[in-house]
Coordinates of C-alpha atoms (C1' of nucleotides) and ligand atoms in Angstrom, one line a residue:
Chain O
M1268 CA 34.9 -18.7 -6.7
S1269 CA 35.2 -16.0 -4.0
E1270 CA 35.5 -16.7 -0.4
R1271 CA 32.2 -15.0 0.1
F1272 CA 30.6 -17.5 -2.3
D1273 CA 32.0 -20.4 -0.4
T1274 CA 30.6 -19.1 2.8
L1275 CA 27.2 -18.8 1.2
A1276 CA 27.4 -22.3 -0.3
Q1277 CA 28.3 -23.5 3.2
H1278 CA 25.0 -22.0 4.5
F1279 CA 23.0 -23.9 1.9
R1280 CA 24.7 -27.2 2.7
E1281 CA 24.5 -26.8 6.5
N1282 CA 20.8 -26.2 6.3
G1283 CA 20.3 -29.3 4.2
H1284 CA 19.6 -27.6 0.9
K1285 CA 21.1 -28.6 -2.4
L1286 CA 23.5 -26.2 -4.1
T1287 CA 22.1 -26.4 -7.6
Q1288 CA 23.2 -24.5 -10.7
P1289 CA 20.2 -22.1 -10.6
R1290 CA 21.0 -21.3 -7.0
Q1291 CA 24.7 -20.8 -7.7
A1292 CA 23.7 -18.4 -10.5
I1293 CA 21.5 -16.4 -8.1
L1294 CA 24.4 -16.2 -5.6
H1295 CA 26.8 -15.0 -8.3
A1296 CA 24.3 -12.4 -9.5
L1297 CA 23.9 -11.0 -6.0
L1298 CA 27.6 -11.1 -5.3
V1299 CA 28.5 -8.9 -8.2
A1300 CA 25.5 -6.6 -7.8
P1301 CA 26.4 -3.0 -6.9
K1302 CA 22.9 -2.4 -5.5
P1303 CA 19.8 -4.3 -4.4
L1304 CA 18.1 -6.2 -7.2
S1305 CA 14.5 -6.9 -7.8
P1306 CA 13.6 -10.6 -8.4
A1307 CA 13.3 -9.8 -12.2
E1308 CA 16.7 -8.2 -12.2
I1309 CA 18.2 -11.2 -10.3
Q1310 CA 16.8 -13.5 -13.0
E1311 CA 18.3 -11.3 -15.7
Q1312 CA 21.7 -11.1 -14.1
G1313 CA 21.6 -14.7 -13.0
Q1314 CA 21.0 -15.9 -16.6
V1315 CA 24.5 -14.7 -17.4
F1316 CA 25.7 -17.6 -15.2
Y1317 CA 22.9 -20.1 -15.9
A1318 CA 20.9 -19.3 -19.0
D1319 CA 17.7 -21.2 -18.2
L1320 CA 17.2 -19.6 -14.7
G1321 CA 13.5 -19.2 -14.1
L1322 CA 11.9 -16.4 -12.2
V1323 CA 10.0 -18.8 -10.0
T1324 CA 13.2 -20.3 -8.8
V1325 CA 14.5 -16.8 -8.0
Y1326 CA 11.5 -16.2 -5.7
R1327 CA 11.9 -19.6 -4.1
T1328 CA 15.6 -19.2 -3.5
L1329 CA 15.2 -15.7 -2.1
E1330 CA 12.6 -17.1 0.4
L1331 CA 15.1 -19.7 1.4
M1332 CA 17.9 -17.3 1.8
E1333 CA 15.7 -15.0 3.8
E1334 CA 15.0 -17.9 6.2
M1335 CA 18.8 -18.5 6.5
G1336 CA 19.4 -14.8 7.0
V1337 CA 21.8 -14.5 4.2
V1338 CA 19.8 -12.0 2.2
R1339 CA 18.2 -8.7 3.2
T1340 CA 15.0 -7.3 1.9
V1341 CA 15.3 -3.6 0.9
H1342 CA 11.8 -2.1 0.7
L1343 CA 11.8 0.2 -2.2
A1344 CA 9.4 3.1 -2.3
D1345 CA 7.6 1.9 -5.3
G1346 CA 6.3 -1.2 -3.7
C1347 CA 8.4 -3.9 -5.1
H1348 CA 11.3 -5.2 -3.1
G1349 CA 15.0 -5.3 -3.9
Y1350 CA 17.3 -7.9 -2.4
A1351 CA 20.9 -7.5 -1.3
L1352 CA 23.2 -10.0 0.3
A1353 CA 23.1 -9.6 4.1
T1354 CA 26.4 -8.6 5.7
P1355 CA 27.1 -10.0 9.1
G1356 CA 25.7 -7.7 11.8
H1357 CA 22.9 -5.2 11.6
T1358 CA 23.1 -2.7 8.8
H1359 CA 21.0 0.0 7.1
H1360 CA 21.0 1.3 3.6
V1361 CA 21.2 4.7 2.0
V1362 CA 19.7 4.7 -1.4
C1363 CA 20.2 7.4 -4.1
E1364 CA 17.0 8.8 -5.3
R1365 CA 18.4 9.4 -8.7
C1366 CA 20.5 6.4 -9.7
H1367 CA 19.6 4.0 -6.9
A1368 CA 23.1 3.5 -5.9
V1369 CA 23.2 2.0 -2.4
V1370 CA 25.6 2.4 0.4
E1371 CA 25.5 0.2 3.5
I1372 CA 25.7 1.8 6.9
F1373 CA 27.4 -0.4 9.5
G1374 CA 26.4 0.0 13.0
C1375 CA 23.1 1.3 14.3
E1376 CA 22.8 4.2 16.7
L1377 CA 19.2 3.6 17.4
G1378 CA 19.5 1.7 20.7
E1379 CA 18.6 4.5 23.0
F1380 CA 15.8 5.7 20.9
L1381 CA 14.3 2.3 20.7
Q1382 CA 14.6 1.9 24.4
S1383 CA 12.6 5.1 25.0
V1384 CA 10.1 3.9 22.4
A1385 CA 9.6 0.7 24.4
E1386 CA 9.0 2.7 27.6
R1387 CA 6.6 5.1 26.0
T1388 CA 4.5 2.5 24.2
G1389 CA 4.7 -0.6 26.3
Y1390 CA 5.7 -2.6 23.2
Q1391 CA 8.4 -5.2 23.4
I1392 CA 10.6 -4.1 20.5
T1393 CA 11.7 -7.0 18.3
G1394 CA 13.1 -5.3 15.3
H1395 CA 13.4 -2.2 13.2
W1396 CA 13.9 -1.2 9.8
L1397 CA 15.4 2.0 8.6
E1398 CA 16.0 3.2 5.1
I1399 CA 17.6 6.5 4.2
A1400 CA 17.0 8.3 1.0
G1401 CA 19.4 10.8 -0.4
I1402 CA 21.4 11.9 -3.4
C1403 CA 24.8 10.4 -4.0
A1404 CA 27.9 12.4 -4.6
N1405 CA 27.9 11.6 -8.4
C1406 CA 24.3 12.7 -8.9
Q1407 CA 24.9 15.8 -6.8
Q1408 CA 27.6 16.7 -9.3
M1409 CA 25.4 16.1 -12.3
E1410 CA 22.8 18.4 -11.0
K1411 CA 25.0 21.4 -11.5
Chain N
M173 CA -18.4 15.5 11.3
S174 CA -15.3 15.7 13.4
E175 CA -13.0 18.7 13.5
R176 CA -10.3 16.5 12.0
F177 CA -12.6 15.7 9.0
D178 CA -13.2 19.4 8.4
T179 CA -9.5 20.1 8.3
L180 CA -9.1 17.4 5.7
A181 CA -12.0 18.6 3.7
Q182 CA -10.4 22.0 3.8
H183 CA -7.2 20.6 2.3
F184 CA -9.2 19.2 -0.6
R185 CA -10.9 22.5 -1.4
E186 CA -7.8 24.5 -1.0
N187 CA -6.0 22.4 -3.5
G188 CA -8.9 22.8 -5.9
H189 CA -10.2 19.2 -5.6
K190 CA -13.8 18.3 -5.3
L191 CA -15.0 16.8 -2.1
T192 CA -17.1 14.0 -3.5
Q193 CA -19.0 11.3 -1.6
P194 CA -16.5 8.6 -2.4
R195 CA -13.7 10.8 -1.1
Q196 CA -15.7 11.6 2.0
A197 CA -16.2 7.9 2.6
I198 CA -12.4 7.3 2.3
L199 CA -11.7 10.1 4.8
H200 CA -14.2 8.6 7.3
A201 CA -12.7 5.2 6.9
L202 CA -9.2 6.4 7.6
L203 CA -10.4 8.6 10.5
V204 CA -11.9 5.7 12.4
A205 CA -9.2 3.2 11.5
P206 CA -7.1 2.0 14.5
K207 CA -4.3 1.0 12.2
P208 CA -3.0 1.6 8.6
L209 CA -5.2 0.1 6.0
S210 CA -4.4 -1.4 2.6
P211 CA -6.3 0.0 -0.4
A212 CA -8.6 -3.0 -0.3
E213 CA -9.3 -2.5 3.4
I214 CA -10.0 1.2 2.8
Q215 CA -12.6 0.3 0.1
E216 CA -14.2 -2.2 2.4
Q217 CA -14.4 0.2 5.3
G218 CA -15.3 3.1 3.1
Q219 CA -18.3 1.2 1.7
V220 CA -19.9 1.5 5.1
F221 CA -20.2 5.2 4.3
Y222 CA -20.7 5.0 0.6
A223 CA -21.8 1.6 -0.7
D224 CA -20.6 2.0 -4.3
L225 CA -17.1 3.0 -3.5
G226 CA -14.7 1.6 -6.1
L227 CA -11.2 0.4 -5.5
V228 CA -9.9 2.5 -8.4
T229 CA -11.1 5.6 -6.6
V230 CA -9.4 4.5 -3.5
Y231 CA -6.1 4.4 -5.3
R232 CA -6.7 7.7 -7.0
T233 CA -7.7 9.4 -3.8
L234 CA -4.7 8.0 -1.9
E235 CA -2.4 9.4 -4.6
L236 CA -4.0 12.8 -4.3
M237 CA -3.8 12.7 -0.5
E238 CA -0.2 11.7 -0.7
E239 CA 0.5 14.8 -2.9
M240 CA -1.2 16.9 -0.3
G241 CA 0.7 15.3 2.5
V242 CA -2.4 14.3 4.5
V243 CA -1.8 10.6 4.3
R244 CA 1.3 8.5 5.1
T245 CA 2.4 5.4 3.5
V246 CA 3.4 2.6 5.9
H247 CA 5.5 0.0 4.2
L248 CA 4.4 -3.3 5.4
A249 CA 6.7 -6.3 5.4
D250 CA 4.6 -8.3 3.0
G251 CA 5.0 -6.0 0.1
C252 CA 1.7 -4.2 0.0
H253 CA 1.4 -0.8 1.6
G254 CA -0.9 0.4 4.3
Y255 CA -2.1 4.0 4.6
A256 CA -2.7 6.0 7.7
L257 CA -3.7 9.6 8.0
A258 CA -0.7 11.8 8.4
T259 CA -0.4 13.7 11.6
P260 CA 1.3 17.1 11.4
G261 CA 5.1 16.7 11.8
H262 CA 7.4 13.8 11.2
T263 CA 6.4 10.5 12.9
H264 CA 7.3 6.9 12.9
H265 CA 5.3 3.8 13.6
V266 CA 5.6 0.8 15.8
V267 CA 3.6 -2.1 14.5
C268 CA 2.7 -5.2 16.6
E269 CA 3.9 -8.4 14.9
R270 CA 0.9 -10.3 16.2
C271 CA -2.2 -8.1 15.9
H272 CA -0.8 -5.3 13.7
A273 CA -1.8 -2.7 16.2
V274 CA 0.0 0.5 15.4
V275 CA 1.3 3.3 17.7
E276 CA 2.6 6.5 16.2
I277 CA 5.9 7.8 17.6
F278 CA 6.1 11.6 17.6
G279 CA 9.5 13.2 17.3
C280 CA 12.5 11.8 15.7
E281 CA 15.8 11.4 17.4
L282 CA 17.7 10.5 14.2
G283 CA 19.1 13.9 13.4
E284 CA 22.6 13.4 14.7
F285 CA 22.8 9.9 13.2
L286 CA 21.7 11.1 9.8
Q287 CA 24.3 13.9 10.0
S288 CA 27.0 11.4 10.5
V289 CA 25.7 9.2 7.7
A290 CA 25.9 12.2 5.4
E291 CA 29.5 12.8 6.3
R292 CA 30.5 9.2 6.0
T293 CA 28.8 8.6 2.7
G294 CA 28.9 11.9 0.9
Y295 CA 25.2 11.5 0.2
Q296 CA 22.9 14.5 0.7
I297 CA 20.2 13.0 2.9
T298 CA 16.7 13.8 1.7
G299 CA 14.5 11.6 3.7
H300 CA 14.3 8.5 5.9
W301 CA 11.9 5.9 6.8
L302 CA 11.9 4.0 10.0
E303 CA 9.5 1.3 11.0
I304 CA 9.7 -0.5 14.3
A305 CA 8.3 -4.0 14.9
G306 CA 7.4 -5.3 18.3
I307 CA 4.8 -7.0 20.4
C308 CA 2.1 -4.8 21.9
A309 CA 1.2 -5.0 25.6
N310 CA -2.0 -6.9 24.9
C311 CA -0.3 -9.6 22.9
Q312 CA 2.4 -9.9 25.5
Q313 CA -0.3 -10.7 28.0
M314 CA -1.9 -13.3 25.8
E315 CA 1.4 -15.1 25.3
K316 CA 1.4 -16.2 28.9
Chain H
dG866 C1' -32.6 26.9 -7.5
dC867 C1' -31.0 25.7 -12.4
dC868 C1' -27.1 25.4 -16.1
dT869 C1' -22.8 24.3 -17.6
dT870 C1' -18.5 22.2 -17.6
dA871 C1' -14.5 20.1 -16.0
dA872 C1' -13.4 17.0 -12.4
dC873 C1' -14.6 12.7 -11.0
dT874 C1' -16.5 8.0 -11.0
dG875 C1' -16.9 2.7 -11.5
dA876 C1' -16.5 -1.1 -14.8
dA877 C1' -13.6 -3.3 -17.7
dA878 C1' -9.3 -4.3 -19.5
dA879 C1' -4.5 -4.2 -19.3
dG880 C1' -0.2 -4.5 -17.0
dG881 C1' 2.7 -6.2 -13.3
dT882 C1' 4.2 -9.0 -9.7
dT883 C1' 3.9 -13.2 -6.8
dT884 C1' 2.2 -17.8 -5.7
dT885 C1' 0.5 -22.4 -6.8
dT886 C1' 0.5 -26.6 -9.5
dC887 C1' 2.6 -30.3 -11.8
dA888 C1' 5.4 -33.3 -14.7
dA889 C1' 10.3 -33.6 -15.7
dT890 C1' 15.1 -33.2 -13.9
dA891 C1' 19.3 -32.8 -11.2
dC892 C1' 21.5 -33.4 -7.0
dG893 C1' 24.1 -36.0 -3.8
dA894 C1' 23.8 -39.8 -0.3
dG895 C1' 24.8 -44.4 -0.3
Chain Z
dC1411 C1' 26.2 -45.8 -10.6
dT1412 C1' 21.6 -46.1 -8.7
dC1413 C1' 17.9 -44.2 -6.5
dG1414 C1' 14.8 -41.2 -3.9
dT1415 C1' 13.9 -36.7 -3.0
dA1416 C1' 14.6 -31.9 -3.4
dT1417 C1' 14.4 -28.8 -7.0
dT1418 C1' 13.3 -27.0 -11.5
dG1419 C1' 10.8 -24.3 -15.3
dA1420 C1' 6.3 -23.7 -17.7
dA1421 C1' 1.8 -22.7 -17.3
dA1422 C1' -1.9 -21.2 -14.8
dA1423 C1' -3.9 -18.8 -11.1
dA1424 C1' -4.1 -15.3 -7.9
dC1425 C1' -3.1 -10.7 -6.6
dC1426 C1' -2.3 -5.9 -6.9
dT1427 C1' -2.1 -1.5 -9.5
dT1428 C1' -2.8 1.4 -13.5
dT1429 C1' -5.1 2.9 -17.8
dT1430 C1' -9.0 3.6 -20.6
dC1431 C1' -13.5 5.2 -21.4
dA1432 C1' -18.4 6.6 -21.2
dG1433 C1' -21.4 8.1 -17.9
dT1434 C1' -22.1 11.0 -13.4
dT1435 C1' -21.5 14.5 -10.0
dA1436 C1' -19.9 18.5 -7.7
dA1437 C1' -19.2 23.4 -7.6
dG1438 C1' -19.3 28.0 -9.4
dG1439 C1' -22.0 31.4 -12.3
dC1440 C1' -26.2 33.0 -13.3
Ligands
MN634 MN1 7.3 -2.0 0.7
MN635 MN1 12.6 10.0 11.7
ZN636 ZN1 23.0 8.7 -7.4
ZN637 ZN1 -0.5 -6.9 19.3

DNA sequence: GCCTTAACTGAAAAGGTTTTTCAATACGAG
DNA sequence: CTCGTATTGAAAAACCTTTTCAGTTAAGGC
């Protein structure tokens, strides 16, 4: 079990949740995933670790993880959402339009911009949500 | 008919699409909407102008309008998408967490940031998508 | 103004995704 | 180990979106 896994397990216990086999399978699936996964994909990958994993449990566990802040919703253009493990701190994603590879961007240079938005609109800004689309180096190669 | 409506009507004709009553109703609904509407809301509001407006037609018309670039998809946190008329140029939205009032932000100060993202990741950036959450002035009042 | 025809429509059905319900089960505290 | 409760998967319900299809409507040519 990776250190990362233990940290996540900790979160579950600290919040008074059981660390069941289905939940462990979901964690493992997310840990090895190279990109955000849809609930259906999480079930599929999770069944490698726990064969009977049900889709309903995936939804319920993601909801729980979202409450605990250990998973991040990535809003995909086609309406259904992918999920990736949250990394400490605030990050954004760049998603490849072709192969859906995802790179996480650490740090967020939006502070000043958001400040000016607050002034212009009178809104108290509570959060933001940026996703960047592009074409990854690999896919750029292939297009030639 | 507003000037804005005529411009939109123009778009339809220029792209070789008919300007039917259902489509006019959808345009009117979006024109008077104070916030992005879901397809179901567009149907509901549109029926004020054309009683038989079908939901399927709403979906089809939105797809058409997206192709023409006259409507903008607003990705709402709960998975289903709202639509607002596109204003010329690139804009972002600030959405009130309480009442869902929306303010459009003109101009985009992300250029430099995106440039650095391209350099750091090797991705060719093709688009981005920023949504800001906050609490509008009204709702800030009410909370006291 | 009519005709003609392809674009367009709504209803119904199909296809997906997400949520709710419920009886059975597994976790983990004691 | 025992027990009570949180959790589970299956099934059904509830949604949302797309496809199919037969009938209708808009728009251009007369
Ligand atoms: Mn979305
Ligand atoms: Mn921008
Ligand atoms: Zn790629
Ligand atoms: Zn508000």
